[in-house]
Coordinates of C-alpha atoms and ligand atoms in Angstrom, one line a residue:
M1 CA 0.0 0.0 0.0
G2 CA 1.3 3.5 -1.0
L3 CA 1.7 6.0 1.8
L4 CA -1.1 8.2 0.4
E5 CA -3.4 5.1 0.2
S6 CA -2.6 4.2 3.8
V7 CA -3.2 7.9 4.9
L8 CA -6.7 7.9 3.1
H9 CA -7.7 4.4 4.6
A10 CA -6.4 5.3 8.2
A11 CA -10.1 6.3 9.1
P12 CA -13.3 6.9 7.2
V13 CA -13.0 10.7 8.0
M14 CA -10.1 13.1 7.7
P15 CA -10.5 16.2 9.7
V16 CA -9.8 19.4 7.8
V17 CA -8.7 21.9 10.4
V18 CA -8.2 25.7 10.3
I19 CA -5.7 26.5 13.2
E20 CA -5.8 30.3 14.2
D21 CA -3.3 29.9 17.1
A22 CA -0.5 27.4 17.0
K23 CA -0.8 26.9 20.8
H24 CA -4.0 24.9 20.1
A25 CA -2.4 22.5 17.6
V26 CA -1.0 19.8 19.9
A27 CA -4.2 19.5 22.1
L28 CA -6.4 19.6 19.1
A29 CA -4.5 16.8 17.3
R30 CA -4.3 14.7 20.5
A31 CA -8.1 15.0 20.8
L32 CA -8.5 13.7 17.1
V33 CA -6.0 10.9 17.6
A34 CA -7.6 9.8 20.9
G35 CA -11.1 9.8 19.1
G36 CA -9.7 7.6 16.4
L37 CA -8.9 10.0 13.5
P38 CA -5.1 9.9 13.1
A39 CA -4.8 11.6 9.6
I40 CA -5.3 15.3 10.0
E41 CA -5.2 18.0 7.3
V42 CA -4.0 21.3 8.6
T43 CA -5.1 24.0 5.9
L44 CA -2.7 26.5 5.0
R45 CA -5.2 29.3 5.3
T46 CA -3.7 30.8 8.5
R47 CA -0.3 32.1 9.5
A48 CA -0.2 29.7 12.3
A49 CA -0.6 26.7 10.0
L50 CA 3.1 25.6 9.6
D51 CA 3.9 26.2 13.1
A52 CA 0.9 24.0 14.0
V53 CA 2.1 21.3 11.5
R54 CA 5.5 21.5 13.0
A55 CA 4.2 21.1 16.6
I56 CA 1.9 18.1 15.7
A57 CA 4.7 16.4 13.9
A58 CA 7.1 16.7 16.8
E59 CA 4.7 16.1 19.7
V60 CA 1.6 14.1 18.8
E61 CA 2.1 10.4 19.0
G62 CA 0.1 8.5 16.4
A63 CA -0.9 11.5 14.4
I64 CA -0.3 11.6 10.6
V65 CA -0.3 15.4 9.8
G66 CA -0.6 16.8 6.4
V67 CA -1.2 20.2 5.0
G68 CA -4.1 21.2 3.0
T69 CA -5.0 24.3 0.7
V70 CA -1.7 23.7 -1.1
R71 CA -1.9 26.2 -4.0
K72 CA 1.7 26.7 -5.3
P73 CA 4.9 24.7 -5.5
Q74 CA 6.5 26.7 -2.5
D75 CA 3.7 25.3 -0.3
L76 CA 4.9 21.8 -1.0
A77 CA 8.5 22.7 0.1
D78 CA 7.2 24.4 3.1
A79 CA 5.0 21.5 4.1
M80 CA 8.0 19.1 3.8
Q81 CA 10.1 21.4 5.9
A82 CA 7.5 21.6 8.7
G83 CA 7.2 17.7 8.8
A84 CA 4.1 17.2 7.0
R85 CA 3.5 13.7 5.8
F86 CA 1.3 14.4 2.9
A87 CA -0.2 17.5 1.0
I88 CA -3.7 18.2 -0.3
S89 CA -5.0 20.8 -2.8
P90 CA -8.5 21.8 -3.6
G91 CA -7.7 21.8 -7.3
S92 CA -4.5 21.3 -9.5
T93 CA -2.4 23.6 -11.7
P94 CA 0.4 22.7 -14.2
S95 CA 3.1 24.1 -11.8
L96 CA 1.8 22.0 -8.8
I97 CA 1.6 18.9 -10.9
A98 CA 5.2 19.4 -12.0
A99 CA 6.4 20.3 -8.5
A100 CA 4.5 17.3 -7.0
K101 CA 6.2 14.9 -9.4
D102 CA 9.6 16.1 -8.2
S103 CA 8.7 16.0 -4.6
P104 CA 8.9 13.0 -2.4
L105 CA 5.9 14.5 -0.5
P106 CA 2.6 12.4 -1.3
W107 CA 0.2 14.8 -3.0
L108 CA -3.6 14.5 -3.2
P109 CA -4.7 16.9 -5.9
G110 CA -8.3 18.2 -6.3
A111 CA -10.7 17.4 -9.1
A112 CA -14.4 18.1 -9.6
T113 CA -15.0 16.9 -13.2
A114 CA -14.3 13.8 -15.3
T115 CA -11.8 15.9 -17.4
E116 CA -9.9 17.0 -14.3
A117 CA -9.8 13.5 -13.0
M118 CA -8.6 12.0 -16.2
T119 CA -6.0 14.6 -16.7
L120 CA -4.6 13.8 -13.1
A121 CA -4.9 10.1 -13.7
E122 CA -2.6 10.7 -16.8
H123 CA 0.0 12.2 -14.6
G124 CA -0.1 9.2 -12.4
F125 CA -2.3 10.6 -9.6
E126 CA -4.9 7.9 -9.1
Y127 CA -6.0 9.2 -5.5
Q128 CA -7.6 12.6 -5.8
K129 CA -9.7 15.1 -3.6
F130 CA -13.3 15.5 -4.9
F131 CA -13.9 19.1 -4.1
P132 CA -16.3 20.9 -3.6
A133 CA -18.1 17.5 -3.2
E134 CA -21.7 18.6 -2.5
A135 CA -21.8 21.6 -4.8
A136 CA -20.1 19.4 -7.6
G137 CA -22.8 16.8 -7.5
G138 CA -22.2 14.9 -4.3
A139 CA -22.3 11.1 -3.9
A140 CA -24.3 10.7 -7.1
A141 CA -21.6 12.5 -9.2
L142 CA -19.0 10.1 -7.7
R143 CA -21.1 7.0 -8.5
S144 CA -21.4 8.3 -12.2
L145 CA -17.6 8.8 -12.3
H146 CA -17.0 5.3 -11.0
G147 CA -18.4 3.8 -14.2
P148 CA -15.9 5.1 -16.7
L149 CA -13.1 5.9 -14.3
P150 CA -13.2 2.8 -11.9
D151 CA -9.5 3.0 -11.0
I152 CA -9.6 6.5 -9.7
R153 CA -10.2 6.9 -6.0
F154 CA -11.5 9.9 -4.1
C155 CA -11.4 11.6 -0.7
A156 CA -14.5 13.7 -0.9
T157 CA -14.7 17.1 0.9
G158 CA -16.7 20.2 0.9
G159 CA -20.3 20.3 2.5
I160 CA -19.9 16.9 4.1
G161 CA -21.1 16.2 7.7
T162 CA -22.7 13.4 9.7
H163 CA -25.9 13.8 7.7
N164 CA -24.5 12.8 4.4
A165 CA -21.0 11.1 5.1
R166 CA -22.3 7.7 5.0
D167 CA -23.8 8.2 1.4
Y168 CA -20.3 9.0 0.3
L169 CA -18.6 6.1 2.2
D170 CA -21.0 3.6 0.6
T171 CA -19.7 4.7 -2.8
P172 CA -17.2 2.4 -4.3
N173 CA -14.6 4.9 -5.4
V174 CA -14.6 6.8 -2.1
A175 CA -11.6 6.1 0.0
C176 CA -12.6 8.5 2.8
V177 CA -14.4 11.8 3.4
G178 CA -13.0 15.0 4.8
G179 CA -14.5 17.8 6.6
S180 CA -14.3 20.7 9.1
W181 CA -17.2 19.6 11.2
L182 CA -15.0 17.8 13.7
T183 CA -13.2 21.1 14.8
P184 CA -15.8 23.9 14.9
S185 CA -14.0 27.0 15.6
R186 CA -16.1 27.7 18.8
L187 CA -14.9 24.5 20.5
V188 CA -11.3 25.2 19.4
A189 CA -11.5 28.8 20.7
T190 CA -12.9 27.5 24.1
E191 CA -10.4 24.6 24.2
E192 CA -13.2 21.9 24.5
W193 CA -10.9 19.0 23.6
G194 CA -13.2 16.4 25.2
A195 CA -16.1 17.6 22.7
I196 CA -13.7 17.4 19.8
E197 CA -12.7 14.0 20.8
A198 CA -16.3 12.9 20.9
L199 CA -16.9 14.3 17.5
A200 CA -14.1 12.4 16.2
R201 CA -15.1 9.1 17.8
A202 CA -18.7 9.6 16.4
A203 CA -17.1 9.9 12.9
T204 CA -15.2 6.6 13.2
L205 CA -18.5 4.9 13.4
L206 CA -19.8 6.3 10.1
R207 CA -18.5 3.3 8.2
A208 CA -20.3 0.3 9.6
Ligands
ELE1 O1 -8.7 24.1 2.3 C1 -8.8 23.1 1.5 O2 -7.7 22.6 1.2 C2 -10.0 22.7 0.8 O3 -9.8 22.2 -0.2 C3 -11.3 22.8 1.4 C4 -11.7 21.9 2.5 O4 -11.3 20.5 2.3 C5 -13.1 22.1 2.6 O5 -13.4 23.4 2.6 C6 -13.7 21.5 3.8 O6 -15.1 21.7 3.6 P1 -16.0 21.7 4.8 O7 -16.0 20.5 5.6 O8 -17.5 22.0 4.0 O9 -15.8 23.0 5.5

């Protein structure tokens, strides 16, 4: 099993987290790991993100930390340097594809259409992020893509929560789903790690 494959199969759900303050990173990741979700995507949407990745990589046993919102080649280099084990993008660009091919860091590029998925597969990326999942047709779109593109596997994110995650997870080309619902900003701000651990534990039960 490749590294990316094992990351995507580590749990049915990958938490997508936005960390505003790096001081929260370790406790947040410990709560997710304790709840049964070891693979964590820290989005590069905040200034604290790379410090958060560094802290999680160094201090949280059992965590497999990656970066999300990767938009340019430099983001891949920064992610590697911070100790990320994988990188995820909401889409893909020619320069990112070229950089990812040259980088040892496993990369999950984003696709939302058959053309995008086929282009990425031509470049050797058989694991992709289906984003924005709900807006791009949801689990029904993934079932349609499975017919002609059965070799491509997806982590679906965007608009997924406990109400619809099972529908995605029952789709044969879905390796996992991702989402921000496990780490609501209010619970992070108030440091309610027990509540986040409970959300993570509930998410592990989504795949029966
Ligand atoms: O930042 C990135 O790298 C993204 O590609 C987008 C995230 O995966 C989604 O924004 C999560 O979606 P929600 O669970 O609906 O909040």
